[in-house]
mmCIF file of C-alpha atoms in Angstrom:
data_model
loop_
_atom_site.group_PDB
_atom_site.id
_atom_site.type_symbol
_atom_site.label_atom_id
_atom_site.label_comp_id
_atom_site.label_asym_id
_atom_site.label_seq_id
_atom_site.Cartn_x
_atom_site.Cartn_y
_atom_site.Cartn_z
ATOM 1 C CA UNK A 514 64.490 53.751 -7.544
ATOM 2 C CA UNK A 515 63.295 52.503 -10.995
ATOM 3 C CA UNK A 516 64.416 48.898 -10.233
ATOM 4 C CA UNK A 517 62.141 49.205 -6.956
ATOM 5 C CA UNK A 518 59.346 50.616 -9.041
ATOM 6 C CA UNK A 519 59.422 47.666 -11.283
ATOM 7 C CA UNK A 520 59.941 45.279 -8.302
ATOM 8 C CA UNK A 521 56.790 46.459 -6.905
ATOM 9 C CA UNK A 522 54.803 46.832 -9.906
ATOM 10 C CA UNK A 523 55.859 42.908 -10.555
ATOM 11 C CA UNK A 524 54.724 42.184 -6.646
ATOM 12 C CA UNK A 525 51.584 43.702 -7.467
ATOM 13 C CA UNK A 526 50.814 41.762 -10.497
ATOM 14 C CA UNK A 527 51.697 38.865 -8.831
ATOM 15 C CA UNK A 528 49.301 39.780 -6.167
ATOM 16 C CA UNK A 529 46.494 40.231 -8.569
ATOM 17 C CA UNK A 530 47.273 36.613 -10.084
ATOM 18 C CA UNK A 531 47.399 35.343 -6.625
ATOM 19 C CA UNK A 532 44.311 36.821 -5.688
ATOM 20 C CA UNK A 533 42.702 35.787 -8.981
ATOM 21 C CA UNK A 534 43.878 32.223 -8.470
ATOM 22 C CA UNK A 535 42.788 31.888 -4.778
ATOM 23 C CA UNK A 536 39.468 33.334 -5.947
ATOM 24 C CA UNK A 537 38.885 30.742 -8.566
ATOM 25 C CA UNK A 538 39.981 27.854 -5.858
ATOM 26 C CA UNK A 539 37.287 29.416 -3.503
ATOM 27 C CA UNK A 540 34.712 29.490 -5.815
ATOM 28 C CA UNK A 541 35.471 25.838 -7.073
ATOM 29 C CA UNK A 542 35.147 24.947 -3.320
ATOM 30 C CA UNK A 543 32.117 26.559 -3.069
ATOM 31 C CA UNK A 544 30.713 25.393 -6.021
ATOM 32 C CA UNK A 545 31.724 21.604 -4.876
ATOM 33 C CA UNK A 546 30.212 22.243 -1.509
ATOM 34 C CA UNK A 547 27.165 23.387 -3.108
ATOM 35 C CA UNK A 548 26.776 20.594 -5.497
ATOM 36 C CA UNK A 549 27.378 18.151 -2.686
ATOM 37 C CA UNK A 550 24.703 19.905 -0.568
ATOM 38 C CA UNK A 551 22.324 19.626 -3.454
ATOM 39 C CA UNK A 552 23.210 15.981 -4.032
ATOM 40 C CA UNK A 553 22.428 14.702 -0.216
ATOM 41 C CA UNK A 554 19.371 16.762 -0.456
ATOM 42 C CA UNK A 555 18.254 15.339 -3.195
ATOM 43 C CA UNK A 556 18.930 11.724 -1.931
ATOM 44 C CA UNK A 557 17.503 12.435 1.230
ATOM 45 C CA UNK A 558 14.366 13.713 -0.117
ATOM 46 C CA UNK A 559 14.250 10.608 -2.372
ATOM 47 C CA UNK A 560 14.854 8.140 0.513
ATOM 48 C CA UNK A 561 12.043 10.432 2.433
ATOM 49 C CA UNK A 562 9.434 10.008 -0.572
ATOM 50 C CA UNK A 563 10.128 6.107 -1.020
ATOM 51 C CA UNK A 564 9.822 5.528 2.585
ATOM 52 C CA UNK A 565 6.288 7.494 2.372
ATOM 53 C CA UNK A 566 5.317 5.556 -0.480
ATOM 54 C CA UNK A 567 6.215 2.233 1.212
ATOM 55 C CA UNK A 568 4.298 2.947 4.163
ATOM 56 C CA UNK A 569 1.545 4.155 2.223
ATOM 57 C CA UNK A 570 1.637 1.181 -0.195
ATOM 58 C CA UNK A 571 1.507 -1.232 3.323
ATOM 59 C CA UNK A 572 -1.114 0.740 4.515
ATOM 60 C CA UNK A 573 -3.290 0.376 1.558
ATOM 61 C CA UNK A 574 -2.309 -3.652 1.392
ATOM 62 C CA UNK A 575 -3.917 -3.747 5.231
ATOM 63 C CA UNK A 576 -6.946 -1.922 3.840
ATOM 64 C CA UNK A 577 -7.391 -4.144 0.827
ATOM 65 C CA UNK A 578 -7.030 -7.247 3.050
ATOM 66 C CA UNK A 579 -9.619 -6.095 5.357
ATOM 67 C CA UNK A 580 -11.794 -4.975 2.819
ATOM 68 C CA UNK A 581 -11.401 -8.389 0.861
ATOM 69 C CA UNK A 582 -12.203 -10.318 3.981
ATOM 70 C CA UNK A 583 -15.348 -8.048 4.710
ATOM 71 C CA UNK A 584 -16.609 -8.671 0.839
ATOM 72 C CA UNK A 585 -15.587 -12.701 1.379
ATOM 73 C CA UNK A 586 -17.439 -12.790 4.694
ATOM 74 C CA UNK A 587 -20.578 -11.080 3.291
ATOM 75 C CA UNK A 588 -20.735 -13.312 0.380
ATOM 76 C CA UNK A 589 -19.884 -16.412 2.436
ATOM 77 C CA UNK A 590 -22.872 -15.468 4.585
ATOM 78 C CA UNK A 591 -25.249 -14.534 1.588
ATOM 79 C CA UNK A 592 -24.487 -18.157 0.308
ATOM 80 C CA UNK A 593 -24.805 -19.864 3.754
ATOM 81 C CA UNK A 594 -28.232 -17.983 4.109
ATOM 82 C CA UNK A 595 -29.242 -19.287 0.896
ATOM 83 C CA UNK A 596 -28.067 -22.760 2.014
ATOM 84 C CA UNK A 597 -29.810 -22.461 5.115
ATOM 85 C CA UNK A 598 -32.951 -21.520 3.316
ATOM 86 C CA UNK A 599 -32.736 -24.542 0.748
ATOM 87 C CA UNK A 600 -32.111 -26.554 3.510
ATOM 88 C CA UNK A 601 -35.239 -25.696 5.511
ATOM 89 C CA UNK A 602 -37.642 -25.792 2.491
ATOM 90 C CA UNK A 603 -35.887 -29.571 2.063
ATOM 91 C CA UNK A 604 -36.617 -30.363 5.307
ATOM 92 C CA UNK A 605 -40.056 -29.145 5.205
ATOM 93 C CA UNK A 606 -40.970 -31.249 2.153
ATOM 94 C CA UNK A 607 -39.372 -34.139 3.761
ATOM 95 C CA UNK A 608 -41.522 -33.673 6.906
ATOM 96 C CA UNK A 609 -44.602 -33.078 4.762
ATOM 97 C CA UNK A 610 -43.672 -36.273 2.415
ATOM 98 C CA UNK A 611 -43.137 -38.405 5.736
ATOM 99 C CA UNK A 612 -46.626 -37.154 6.937
ATOM 100 C CA UNK A 613 -47.994 -38.161 3.818
ATOM 101 C CA UNK A 614 -46.486 -41.561 3.433
ATOM 102 C CA UNK A 615 -47.393 -42.332 7.011
ATOM 103 C CA UNK A 616 -50.917 -41.089 6.504
ATOM 104 C CA UNK A 617 -51.159 -43.460 3.133
ATOM 105 C CA UNK A 618 -49.847 -46.615 5.127
ATOM 106 C CA UNK A 619 -51.978 -45.386 8.121
ATOM 107 C CA UNK A 620 -54.917 -45.957 5.729
ATOM 108 C CA UNK A 621 -54.075 -48.863 4.025
ATOM 109 C CA UNK A 622 -53.224 -50.533 7.563
ATOM 110 C CA UNK A 623 -56.557 -49.149 8.423
ATOM 111 C CA UNK A 624 -58.458 -50.514 5.794
ATOM 112 C CA UNK A 625 -56.866 -53.857 6.352
ATOM 113 C CA UNK A 626 -58.300 -54.045 9.688
ATOM 114 C CA UNK A 627 -61.735 -53.670 8.761
#
């Protein structure tokens, strides 16, 4: 009877050690799974953030291109209007000068006839 009691006590001790070992192993497995889940979530968030940033950057590039074209077109139109104004002024001056010279030649020719 004494041997059986000692044996059962030893079995209970072994069972306690095995239970503790299984508990430690389960905690480690849970910690590994949790760590892997956290790493996967972090990578997914980083990938999503990079993708969103790239989309925003491309959208900004497109908008900047449109804005740059718009500003350049306005500048070009402004310069073109100035050039056209100057060309009109030059044409007006040339026309007036031609008319003046033609009148002078006409007057000289008229004096030569009389």
